PDB file of C-alpha atoms and ligand atoms in Angstrom:
ATOM      1  CA  UNK A 162      75.108 -20.299  49.835  1.00 58.00           C
ATOM      2  CA  UNK A 163      71.878 -22.032  48.922  1.00 70.00           C
ATOM      3  CA  UNK A 164      70.380 -18.702  47.806  1.00 73.00           C
ATOM      4  CA  UNK A 165      73.427 -18.006  45.576  1.00 77.00           C
ATOM      5  CA  UNK A 166      73.041 -21.429  43.962  1.00 81.00           C
ATOM      6  CA  UNK A 167      69.415 -20.719  43.178  1.00 78.00           C
ATOM      7  CA  UNK A 168      70.282 -17.356  41.671  1.00 78.00           C
ATOM      8  CA  UNK A 169      73.082 -18.873  39.580  1.00 82.00           C
ATOM      9  CA  UNK A 170      70.784 -21.625  38.333  1.00 82.00           C
ATOM     10  CA  UNK A 171      68.039 -19.093  37.547  1.00 79.00           C
ATOM     11  CA  UNK A 172      70.507 -16.810  35.754  1.00 82.00           C
ATOM     12  CA  UNK A 173      71.766 -19.749  33.672  1.00 84.00           C
ATOM     13  CA  UNK A 174      68.285 -20.816  32.689  1.00 82.00           C
ATOM     14  CA  UNK A 175      67.316 -17.184  31.848  1.00 79.00           C
ATOM     15  CA  UNK A 176      70.413 -16.946  29.684  1.00 82.00           C
ATOM     16  CA  UNK A 177      69.459 -20.186  27.971  1.00 82.00           C
ATOM     17  CA  UNK A 178      65.923 -18.894  27.362  1.00 80.00           C
ATOM     18  CA  UNK A 179      67.183 -15.563  26.036  1.00 80.00           C
ATOM     19  CA  UNK A 180      69.567 -17.363  23.647  1.00 83.00           C
ATOM     20  CA  UNK A 181      66.868 -19.650  22.318  1.00 84.00           C
ATOM     21  CA  UNK A 182      64.409 -16.729  21.994  1.00 79.00           C
ATOM     22  CA  UNK A 183      67.011 -14.735  20.083  1.00 82.00           C
ATOM     23  CA  UNK A 184      67.694 -17.588  17.676  1.00 83.00           C
ATOM     24  CA  UNK A 185      63.946 -18.114  17.162  1.00 82.00           C
ATOM     25  CA  UNK A 186      63.470 -14.415  16.391  1.00 77.00           C
ATOM     26  CA  UNK A 187      66.345 -14.575  13.913  1.00 79.00           C
ATOM     27  CA  UNK A 188      64.797 -17.628  12.267  1.00 81.00           C
ATOM     28  CA  UNK A 189      61.477 -15.797  11.975  1.00 78.00           C
ATOM     29  CA  UNK A 190      63.167 -12.708  10.542  1.00 77.00           C
ATOM     30  CA  UNK A 191      65.011 -14.875   7.991  1.00 78.00           C
ATOM     31  CA  UNK A 192      61.740 -16.567   7.055  1.00 77.00           C
ATOM     32  CA  UNK A 193      59.915 -13.288   6.571  1.00 80.00           C
ATOM     33  CA  UNK A 194      62.838 -12.004   4.494  1.00 82.00           C
ATOM     34  CA  UNK A 195      62.606 -15.124   2.302  1.00 84.00           C
ATOM     35  CA  UNK A 196      58.857 -14.579   2.014  1.00 82.00           C
ATOM     36  CA  UNK A 197      59.292 -10.899   1.066  1.00 81.00           C
ATOM     37  CA  UNK A 198      61.882 -11.760  -1.559  1.00 84.00           C
ATOM     38  CA  UNK A 199      59.660 -14.533  -2.885  1.00 85.00           C
ATOM     39  CA  UNK A 200      56.665 -12.215  -3.347  1.00 83.00           C
ATOM     40  CA  UNK A 201      58.831  -9.590  -4.986  1.00 83.00           C
ATOM     41  CA  UNK A 202      60.600 -12.107  -7.301  1.00 86.00           C
ATOM     42  CA  UNK A 203      57.358 -13.812  -8.334  1.00 85.00           C
ATOM     43  CA  UNK A 204      55.720 -10.472  -9.079  1.00 84.00           C
ATOM     44  CA  UNK A 205      58.649  -9.382 -11.243  1.00 84.00           C
ATOM     45  CA  UNK A 206      58.820 -12.770 -13.026  1.00 87.00           C
ATOM     46  CA  UNK A 207      55.114 -12.655 -13.877  1.00 87.00           C
ATOM     47  CA  UNK A 208      55.344  -9.238 -15.475  1.00 86.00           C
ATOM     48  CA  UNK A 209      57.014 -10.339 -18.719  1.00 87.00           C
ATOM     49  CA  UNK A 210      54.618 -13.188 -19.679  1.00 88.00           C
ATOM     50  CA  UNK A 211      51.716 -11.003 -18.613  1.00 89.00           C
ATOM     51  CA  UNK A 212      52.819  -8.279 -21.035  1.00 90.00           C
ATOM     52  CA  UNK A 213      52.747 -10.826 -23.871  1.00 90.00           C
ATOM     53  CA  UNK A 214      49.292 -12.052 -22.838  1.00 90.00           C
ATOM     54  CA  UNK A 215      48.193  -8.405 -22.589  1.00 91.00           C
ATOM     55  CA  UNK A 216      49.291  -7.671 -26.183  1.00 92.00           C
ATOM     56  CA  UNK A 217      47.602 -10.807 -27.570  1.00 91.00           C
ATOM     57  CA  UNK A 218      44.473 -10.091 -25.505  1.00 91.00           C
ATOM     58  CA  UNK A 219      44.314  -6.479 -26.725  1.00 93.00           C
ATOM     59  CA  UNK A 220      44.571  -7.650 -30.326  1.00 92.00           C
ATOM     60  CA  UNK A 221      41.691 -10.115 -29.902  1.00 93.00           C
ATOM     61  CA  UNK A 222      39.662  -7.513 -27.992  1.00 94.00           C
ATOM     62  CA  UNK A 223      40.068  -4.918 -30.769  1.00 95.00           C
ATOM     63  CA  UNK A 224      38.873  -7.440 -33.381  1.00 94.00           C
ATOM     64  CA  UNK A 225      36.002  -8.852 -31.321  1.00 93.00           C
ATOM     65  CA  UNK A 226      33.236  -7.332 -33.486  1.00 94.00           C
ATOM     66  CA  UNK A 227      34.368  -9.650 -36.312  1.00 94.00           C
ATOM     67  CA  UNK A 228      34.090 -12.818 -34.159  1.00 92.00           C
ATOM     68  CA  UNK A 229      31.063 -15.026 -33.508  1.00 92.00           C
ATOM     69  CA  UNK A 230      29.270 -13.688 -30.354  1.00 92.00           C
ATOM     70  CA  UNK A 231      30.593 -16.386 -27.971  1.00 92.00           C
ATOM     71  CA  UNK A 232      34.208 -15.819 -29.098  1.00 92.00           C
ATOM     72  CA  UNK A 233      33.703 -12.051 -28.779  1.00 92.00           C
ATOM     73  CA  UNK A 234      32.546 -12.509 -25.191  1.00 92.00           C
ATOM     74  CA  UNK A 235      35.607 -14.661 -24.453  1.00 91.00           C
ATOM     75  CA  UNK A 236      37.837 -11.886 -25.814  1.00 91.00           C
ATOM     76  CA  UNK A 237      36.092  -9.396 -23.487  1.00 92.00           C
ATOM     77  CA  UNK A 238      36.506 -11.724 -20.520  1.00 91.00           C
ATOM     78  CA  UNK A 239      40.186 -12.216 -21.277  1.00 91.00           C
ATOM     79  CA  UNK A 240      40.681  -8.465 -21.557  1.00 92.00           C
ATOM     80  CA  UNK A 241      38.991  -7.799 -18.198  1.00 89.00           C
ATOM     81  CA  UNK A 242      40.877 -10.557 -16.387  1.00 88.00           C
ATOM     82  CA  UNK A 243      44.259  -9.459 -17.750  1.00 89.00           C
ATOM     83  CA  UNK A 244      43.503  -5.975 -16.423  1.00 88.00           C
ATOM     84  CA  UNK A 245      42.682  -7.428 -13.005  1.00 86.00           C
ATOM     85  CA  UNK A 246      45.855  -9.478 -13.045  1.00 86.00           C
ATOM     86  CA  UNK A 247      47.895  -6.354 -13.811  1.00 89.00           C
ATOM     87  CA  UNK A 248      46.293  -4.477 -10.907  1.00 87.00           C
ATOM     88  CA  UNK A 249      46.962  -7.381  -8.569  1.00 87.00           C
ATOM     89  CA  UNK A 250      50.585  -7.553  -9.636  1.00 88.00           C
ATOM     90  CA  UNK A 251      51.081  -3.801  -9.188  1.00 89.00           C
ATOM     91  CA  UNK A 252      49.549  -4.043  -5.687  1.00 90.00           C
ATOM     92  CA  UNK A 253      51.745  -7.036  -4.774  1.00 88.00           C
ATOM     93  CA  UNK A 254      54.878  -5.183  -5.881  1.00 88.00           C
ATOM     94  CA  UNK A 255      53.875  -2.181  -3.814  1.00 90.00           C
ATOM     95  CA  UNK A 256      53.265  -4.343  -0.741  1.00 90.00           C
ATOM     96  CA  UNK A 257      56.595  -6.108  -1.169  1.00 87.00           C
ATOM     97  CA  UNK A 258      58.306  -2.680  -1.238  1.00 89.00           C
ATOM     98  CA  UNK A 259      56.635  -1.748   2.042  1.00 92.00           C
ATOM     99  CA  UNK A 260      57.578  -5.117   3.587  1.00 88.00           C
ATOM    100  CA  UNK A 261      61.178  -4.677   2.514  1.00 86.00           C
ATOM    101  CA  UNK A 262      61.173  -1.207   4.104  1.00 88.00           C
ATOM    102  CA  UNK A 263      62.332   0.294   0.805  1.00 85.00           C
ATOM    103  CA  UNK A 264      59.634   2.949   0.414  1.00 91.00           C
ATOM    104  CA  UNK A 265      60.993   6.480   0.118  1.00 88.00           C
ATOM    105  CA  UNK A 266      58.515   9.250   0.824  1.00 91.00           C
ATOM    106  CA  UNK A 267      58.714  11.962  -1.821  1.00 93.00           C
ATOM    107  CA  UNK A 268      57.099  14.712   0.216  1.00 95.00           C
ATOM    108  CA  UNK A 269      56.497  18.164  -1.238  1.00 96.00           C
ATOM    109  CA  UNK A 270      54.134  21.038  -0.400  1.00 96.00           C
ATOM    110  CA  UNK A 271      50.817  19.949  -1.899  1.00 97.00           C
ATOM    111  CA  UNK A 272      47.479  21.706  -2.068  1.00 96.00           C
ATOM    112  CA  UNK A 273      45.120  19.071  -0.681  1.00 96.00           C
ATOM    113  CA  UNK A 274      41.993  20.898  -1.845  1.00 96.00           C
ATOM    114  CA  UNK A 275      43.212  20.619  -5.431  1.00 96.00           C
ATOM    115  CA  UNK A 276      44.262  17.023  -4.894  1.00 97.00           C
ATOM    116  CA  UNK A 277      40.812  16.089  -3.530  1.00 97.00           C
ATOM    117  CA  UNK A 278      39.092  17.967  -6.367  1.00 96.00           C
ATOM    118  CA  UNK A 279      41.207  16.119  -8.965  1.00 97.00           C
ATOM    119  CA  UNK A 280      40.390  12.760  -7.355  1.00 97.00           C
ATOM    120  CA  UNK A 281      36.671  13.591  -7.423  1.00 97.00           C
ATOM    121  CA  UNK A 282      36.837  14.643 -11.085  1.00 97.00           C
ATOM    122  CA  UNK A 283      38.785  11.503 -11.992  1.00 97.00           C
ATOM    123  CA  UNK A 284      36.020   9.299 -10.589  1.00 97.00           C
ATOM    124  CA  UNK A 285      33.046  11.321 -11.755  1.00 97.00           C
ATOM    125  CA  UNK A 286      32.264   9.116 -14.738  1.00 96.00           C
ATOM    126  CA  UNK A 287      32.393   5.948 -12.597  1.00 96.00           C
ATOM    127  CA  UNK A 288      30.021   7.668 -10.135  1.00 97.00           C
ATOM    128  CA  UNK A 289      27.656   8.692 -12.940  1.00 97.00           C
ATOM    129  CA  UNK A 290      27.601   5.141 -14.290  1.00 96.00           C
ATOM    130  CA  UNK A 291      26.249   4.032 -10.869  1.00 95.00           C
ATOM    131  CA  UNK A 292      23.854   6.990 -10.534  1.00 96.00           C
ATOM    132  CA  UNK A 293      25.940   8.321  -7.615  1.00 97.00           C
ATOM    133  CA  UNK A 294      26.154  12.044  -6.831  1.00 98.00           C
ATOM    134  CA  UNK A 295      29.735  12.905  -5.885  1.00 98.00           C
ATOM    135  CA  UNK A 296      30.130  16.082  -3.760  1.00 97.00           C
ATOM    136  CA  UNK A 297      33.238  17.877  -2.588  1.00 97.00           C
ATOM    137  CA  UNK A 298      33.039  20.017   0.549  1.00 96.00           C
ATOM    138  CA  UNK A 299      36.265  21.973   0.906  1.00 93.00           C
ATOM    139  CA  UNK A 300      37.442  25.416   2.006  1.00 87.00           C
ATOM    140  CA  UNK A 301      38.224  27.824  -0.837  1.00 83.00           C
ATOM    141  CA  UNK A 302      41.838  28.575  -1.736  1.00 78.00           C
ATOM    142  CA  UNK A 303      44.951  26.732  -0.605  1.00 82.00           C
ATOM    143  CA  UNK A 304      45.345  24.079   2.055  1.00 91.00           C
ATOM    144  CA  UNK A 305      48.943  22.959   1.866  1.00 93.00           C
ATOM    145  CA  UNK A 306      50.578  20.010   3.597  1.00 95.00           C
ATOM    146  CA  UNK A 307      53.953  18.348   3.008  1.00 96.00           C
ATOM    147  CA  UNK A 308      52.944  14.984   1.525  1.00 97.00           C
ATOM    148  CA  UNK A 309      53.839  12.544  -1.231  1.00 96.00           C
ATOM    149  CA  UNK A 310      51.127  13.538  -3.734  1.00 97.00           C
ATOM    150  CA  UNK A 311      51.226  10.232  -5.641  1.00 96.00           C
ATOM    151  CA  UNK A 312      50.483   8.233  -2.506  1.00 97.00           C
ATOM    152  CA  UNK A 313      47.769  10.564  -1.212  1.00 98.00           C
ATOM    153  CA  UNK A 314      46.144  10.579  -4.661  1.00 97.00           C
ATOM    154  CA  UNK A 315      46.166   6.775  -4.568  1.00 96.00           C
ATOM    155  CA  UNK A 316      44.482   6.688  -1.130  1.00 98.00           C
ATOM    156  CA  UNK A 317      41.798   9.144  -2.247  1.00 98.00           C
ATOM    157  CA  UNK A 318      41.178   7.222  -5.461  1.00 97.00           C
ATOM    158  CA  UNK A 319      40.826   4.019  -3.468  1.00 96.00           C
ATOM    159  CA  UNK A 320      38.511   5.449  -0.789  1.00 98.00           C
ATOM    160  CA  UNK A 321      36.249   7.277  -3.248  1.00 98.00           C
ATOM    161  CA  UNK A 322      36.192   4.255  -5.594  1.00 96.00           C
ATOM    162  CA  UNK A 323      35.149   1.996  -2.693  1.00 96.00           C
ATOM    163  CA  UNK A 324      32.472   4.472  -1.581  1.00 97.00           C
ATOM    164  CA  UNK A 325      31.021   4.462  -5.111  1.00 97.00           C
ATOM    165  CA  UNK A 326      31.260   0.652  -5.441  1.00 94.00           C
ATOM    166  CA  UNK A 327      29.597  -0.029  -2.086  1.00 94.00           C
ATOM    167  CA  UNK A 328      27.455   3.123  -2.006  1.00 95.00           C
ATOM    168  CA  UNK A 329      24.324   1.690  -3.669  1.00 96.00           C
ATOM    169  CA  UNK A 330      23.837   4.815  -5.766  1.00 97.00           C
ATOM    170  CA  UNK A 331      23.456   7.085  -2.723  1.00 98.00           C
ATOM    171  CA  UNK A 332      25.462  10.328  -2.555  1.00 98.00           C
ATOM    172  CA  UNK A 333      29.164  10.255  -1.674  1.00 98.00           C
ATOM    173  CA  UNK A 334      30.644  13.247   0.138  1.00 98.00           C
ATOM    174  CA  UNK A 335      34.358  14.023   0.075  1.00 98.00           C
ATOM    175  CA  UNK A 336      35.412  16.668   2.589  1.00 97.00           C
ATOM    176  CA  UNK A 337      38.602  18.484   3.516  1.00 96.00           C
ATOM    177  CA  UNK A 338      39.203  19.995   6.983  1.00 95.00           C
ATOM    178  CA  UNK A 339      42.224  21.291   8.836  1.00 93.00           C
ATOM    179  CA  UNK A 340      43.559  22.602  12.144  1.00 92.00           C
ATOM    180  CA  UNK A 341      47.028  23.893  13.132  1.00 91.00           C
ATOM    181  CA  UNK A 342      48.711  20.480  13.121  1.00 93.00           C
ATOM    182  CA  UNK A 343      46.733  18.347  10.684  1.00 95.00           C
ATOM    183  CA  UNK A 344      44.649  18.048   7.552  1.00 96.00           C
ATOM    184  CA  UNK A 345      41.795  15.541   7.234  1.00 96.00           C
ATOM    185  CA  UNK A 346      40.332  14.096   4.056  1.00 97.00           C
ATOM    186  CA  UNK A 347      37.057  12.237   4.640  1.00 97.00           C
ATOM    187  CA  UNK A 348      34.991  10.080   2.322  1.00 98.00           C
ATOM    188  CA  UNK A 349      31.440   9.399   3.480  1.00 98.00           C
ATOM    189  CA  UNK A 350      28.945   7.082   1.802  1.00 98.00           C
ATOM    190  CA  UNK A 351      25.398   6.058   2.723  1.00 98.00           C
ATOM    191  CA  UNK A 352      25.485   2.577   1.177  1.00 96.00           C
ATOM    192  CA  UNK A 353      25.958  -1.013   2.334  1.00 95.00           C
ATOM    193  CA  UNK A 354      28.162  -0.272   5.347  1.00 96.00           C
ATOM    194  CA  UNK A 355      29.886  -3.014   7.348  1.00 95.00           C
ATOM    195  CA  UNK A 356      29.445  -4.888  10.611  1.00 95.00           C
ATOM    196  CA  UNK A 357      31.912  -4.316  13.460  1.00 95.00           C
ATOM    197  CA  UNK A 358      33.515  -7.695  12.641  1.00 94.00           C
ATOM    198  CA  UNK A 359      34.063  -6.564   9.036  1.00 94.00           C
ATOM    199  CA  UNK A 360      35.442  -3.220  10.204  1.00 96.00           C
ATOM    200  CA  UNK A 361      38.026  -5.059  12.320  1.00 96.00           C
ATOM    201  CA  UNK A 362      39.390  -6.754   9.184  1.00 95.00           C
ATOM    202  CA  UNK A 363      38.990  -4.025   6.628  1.00 96.00           C
ATOM    203  CA  UNK A 364      42.728  -3.193   6.487  1.00 96.00           C
ATOM    204  CA  UNK A 365      43.821  -6.867   6.346  1.00 94.00           C
ATOM    205  CA  UNK A 366      45.539  -8.016   3.162  1.00 91.00           C
ATOM    206  CA  UNK A 367      43.255  -9.766   0.657  1.00 87.00           C
ATOM    207  CA  UNK A 368      40.299  -9.364   2.994  1.00 88.00           C
ATOM    208  CA  UNK A 369      36.904  -8.644   1.435  1.00 86.00           C
ATOM    209  CA  UNK A 370      33.475  -8.577   3.121  1.00 82.00           C
ATOM    210  CA  UNK A 371      30.994 -11.429   2.721  1.00 70.00           C
ATOM    211  CA  UNK A 372      31.268 -13.795  -0.278  1.00 60.00           C
ATOM    212  CA  UNK A 373      28.170 -12.471  -2.065  1.00 55.00           C
ATOM    213  CA  UNK A 374      29.908  -9.119  -2.513  1.00 57.00           C
ATOM    214  CA  UNK A 375      33.052 -10.794  -3.818  1.00 57.00           C
ATOM    215  CA  UNK A 376      31.177 -12.107  -6.802  1.00 51.00           C
ATOM    216  CA  UNK A 377      29.509  -8.866  -7.861  1.00 53.00           C
ATOM    217  CA  UNK A 378      32.252  -6.316  -7.212  1.00 54.00           C
ATOM    218  CA  UNK A 379      35.719  -6.993  -8.620  1.00 62.00           C
ATOM    219  CA  UNK A 380      38.834  -5.953  -6.710  1.00 74.00           C
ATOM    220  CA  UNK A 381      42.003  -7.354  -5.182  1.00 80.00           C
ATOM    221  CA  UNK A 382      41.302  -6.821  -1.480  1.00 87.00           C
ATOM    222  CA  UNK A 383      44.695  -5.092  -1.213  1.00 91.00           C
ATOM    223  CA  UNK A 384      43.603  -1.476  -1.734  1.00 94.00           C
ATOM    224  CA  UNK A 385      42.937  -0.549   1.889  1.00 96.00           C
ATOM    225  CA  UNK A 386      45.987  -2.371   3.241  1.00 95.00           C
ATOM    226  CA  UNK A 387      48.166  -0.346   0.840  1.00 96.00           C
ATOM    227  CA  UNK A 388      46.269   2.837   1.792  1.00 97.00           C
ATOM    228  CA  UNK A 389      47.012   2.142   5.453  1.00 98.00           C
ATOM    229  CA  UNK A 390      50.736   1.696   4.646  1.00 97.00           C
ATOM    230  CA  UNK A 391      50.619   4.943   2.625  1.00 97.00           C
ATOM    231  CA  UNK A 392      49.012   6.776   5.572  1.00 97.00           C
ATOM    232  CA  UNK A 393      51.409   5.291   8.124  1.00 96.00           C
ATOM    233  CA  UNK A 394      54.547   6.184   6.152  1.00 95.00           C
ATOM    234  CA  UNK A 395      53.278   9.808   6.355  1.00 96.00           C
ATOM    235  CA  UNK A 396      52.873   9.369  10.150  1.00 95.00           C
ATOM    236  CA  UNK A 397      49.188   9.856   9.447  1.00 96.00           C
ATOM    237  CA  UNK A 398      46.043   8.010  10.503  1.00 96.00           C
ATOM    238  CA  UNK A 399      43.495   6.122   8.430  1.00 97.00           C
ATOM    239  CA  UNK A 400      40.312   5.552  10.403  1.00 97.00           C
ATOM    240  CA  UNK A 401      36.949   4.075   9.593  1.00 97.00           C
ATOM    241  CA  UNK A 402      33.441   4.273  10.951  1.00 97.00           C
ATOM    242  CA  UNK A 403      30.794   2.025   9.456  1.00 97.00           C
ATOM    243  CA  UNK A 404      27.329   0.733  10.218  1.00 96.00           C
ATOM    244  CA  UNK A 405      25.381  -1.906   8.231  1.00 96.00           C
ATOM    245  CA  UNK A 406      22.788  -0.229   6.022  1.00 95.00           C
ATOM    246  CA  UNK A 407      23.894   3.261   7.108  1.00 96.00           C
ATOM    247  CA  UNK A 408      27.133   3.497   5.169  1.00 97.00           C
ATOM    248  CA  UNK A 409      30.766   4.166   5.952  1.00 98.00           C
ATOM    249  CA  UNK A 410      33.137   7.021   6.569  1.00 98.00           C
ATOM    250  CA  UNK A 411      36.869   6.671   5.953  1.00 98.00           C
ATOM    251  CA  UNK A 412      39.027   9.502   7.227  1.00 98.00           C
ATOM    252  CA  UNK A 413      42.670  10.166   6.410  1.00 98.00           C
ATOM    253  CA  UNK A 414      44.443  12.541   8.811  1.00 97.00           C
ATOM    254  CA  UNK A 415      47.886  13.831   7.862  1.00 97.00           C
ATOM    255  CA  UNK A 416      50.389  16.023   9.698  1.00 96.00           C
ATOM    256  CA  UNK A 417      50.816  19.376   7.946  1.00 94.00           C
ATOM    257  CA  UNK A 418      54.593  18.970   7.808  1.00 90.00           C
ATOM    258  CA  UNK A 419      56.624  15.887   6.855  1.00 86.00           C
ATOM    259  CA  UNK A 420      58.126  15.502  10.332  1.00 84.00           C
ATOM    260  CA  UNK A 421      55.147  16.934  12.224  1.00 88.00           C
ATOM    261  CA  UNK A 422      52.917  15.325  14.833  1.00 91.00           C
ATOM    262  CA  UNK A 423      49.111  15.296  14.734  1.00 92.00           C
ATOM    263  CA  UNK A 424      47.803  16.820  17.987  1.00 90.00           C
ATOM    264  CA  UNK A 425      44.131  16.152  17.223  1.00 89.00           C
ATOM    265  CA  UNK A 426      41.945  15.358  14.260  1.00 88.00           C
ATOM    266  CA  UNK A 427      40.335  18.334  12.528  1.00 89.00           C
ATOM    267  CA  UNK A 428      36.981  16.603  11.996  1.00 86.00           C
ATOM    268  CA  UNK A 429      34.912  13.995  13.853  1.00 84.00           C
ATOM    269  CA  UNK A 430      33.848  10.595  12.519  1.00 89.00           C
ATOM    270  CA  UNK A 431      30.070  10.011  12.465  1.00 87.00           C
ATOM    271  CA  UNK A 432      28.664   9.119  15.927  1.00 84.00           C
TER     272      UNK A 432
HETATM  273  P1  ADP B 724      38.866  -4.217  -2.792  1.00 95.30           P
HETATM  274  O1  ADP B 724      38.102  -2.938  -2.949  1.00 95.30           O
HETATM  275  O2  ADP B 724      39.829  -4.494  -3.873  1.00 95.30           O
HETATM  276  O3  ADP B 724      37.999  -5.391  -2.432  1.00 95.30           O
HETATM  277  P2  ADP B 724      39.873  -2.938  -0.403  1.00 95.30           P
HETATM  278  O4  ADP B 724      41.046  -3.268   0.459  1.00 95.30           O
HETATM  279  O5  ADP B 724      39.813  -1.555  -0.981  1.00 95.30           O
HETATM  280  O6  ADP B 724      39.830  -4.047  -1.514  1.00 95.30           O
HETATM  281  O7  ADP B 724      38.554  -3.184   0.445  1.00 95.30           O
HETATM  282  C1  ADP B 724      38.404  -4.370   1.179  1.00 95.30           C
HETATM  283  C2  ADP B 724      36.944  -4.648   1.459  1.00 95.30           C
HETATM  284  O8  ADP B 724      36.420  -3.700   2.409  1.00 95.30           O
HETATM  285  C3  ADP B 724      36.013  -4.515   0.258  1.00 95.30           C
HETATM  286  O9  ADP B 724      36.020  -5.695  -0.514  1.00 95.30           O
HETATM  287  C4  ADP B 724      34.679  -4.312   0.939  1.00 95.30           C
HETATM  288  O10 ADP B 724      34.148  -5.542   1.377  1.00 95.30           O
HETATM  289  C5  ADP B 724      35.047  -3.492   2.166  1.00 95.30           C
HETATM  290  N1  ADP B 724      34.836  -2.035   1.940  1.00 95.30           N
HETATM  291  C6  ADP B 724      35.769  -1.124   1.587  1.00 95.30           C
HETATM  292  N2  ADP B 724      35.227   0.103   1.485  1.00 95.30           N
HETATM  293  C7  ADP B 724      33.912  -0.029   1.774  1.00 95.30           C
HETATM  294  C8  ADP B 724      32.808   0.876   1.838  1.00 95.30           C
HETATM  295  N3  ADP B 724      32.947   2.187   1.583  1.00 95.30           N
HETATM  296  N4  ADP B 724      31.597   0.358   2.178  1.00 95.30           N
HETATM  297  C9  ADP B 724      31.451  -0.947   2.458  1.00 95.30           C
HETATM  298  N5  ADP B 724      32.437  -1.852   2.407  1.00 95.30           N
HETATM  299  C10 ADP B 724      33.658  -1.410   2.074  1.00 95.30           C
END
């Protein structure tokens, strides 16, 4: 009888704990829903005034040669900051879509060699402005996978852009490999690199390596977190190897078919 009492008491207290845990989880879910809606609403609300500021800023920027030098520089600053604001807003909207679970993958057979080549060409002038040689190492012909080309293009643009920005003018190599189950797109640079602590945070939202870099290189700190979401929604992997002073390698591995599984990666990360 004593044993039964103990069990009944235990069962009651477990029930009580389960109930309170459930209500806490619900509270948390409600909070995160409120937060998601807030980010999405704020981003939408900011778009309209920003468009007006953009138009006024463009007008001043176009006329800057007629202004006294200090005013001209202010017009340039305004122009650059409005552009940054627009990028930030676009990134925030994208993140809020992922948080709300409302991202639809528009997968179609895509030639990843062409996609990588287009990304390289699109960033060639940025690379040249930094004295960076941009190389593509890819098999000839077709290498098709079922992916959402817009999202994969965005990842490649982000990874190659980062490699150029942090590459200190050293060469950047973009490579494409494949096996039966997967395709890998790698971006290797020989620049600044990162410590292990930095690597652990590199996909965190708004995270950027040490403050001295924040001042010299402009960005939102959201690029890699969106790239990771883009990779994950494809059931793919986004991995990084990095070493201070030796550079970094980011590798995107994607299943060849939209519902496929990756058995192994087609190419190794640097040792
Ligand atoms: P952003 O480029 O807007 O700062 P990202 O999310 O793309 O945001 O990158 C976050 C941070 O990761 C960068 O600010 C930088 O400190 C670090 N990082 C990204 N790519 C590289 C790279 N190839 N080499 C060194 N550091 C990098």
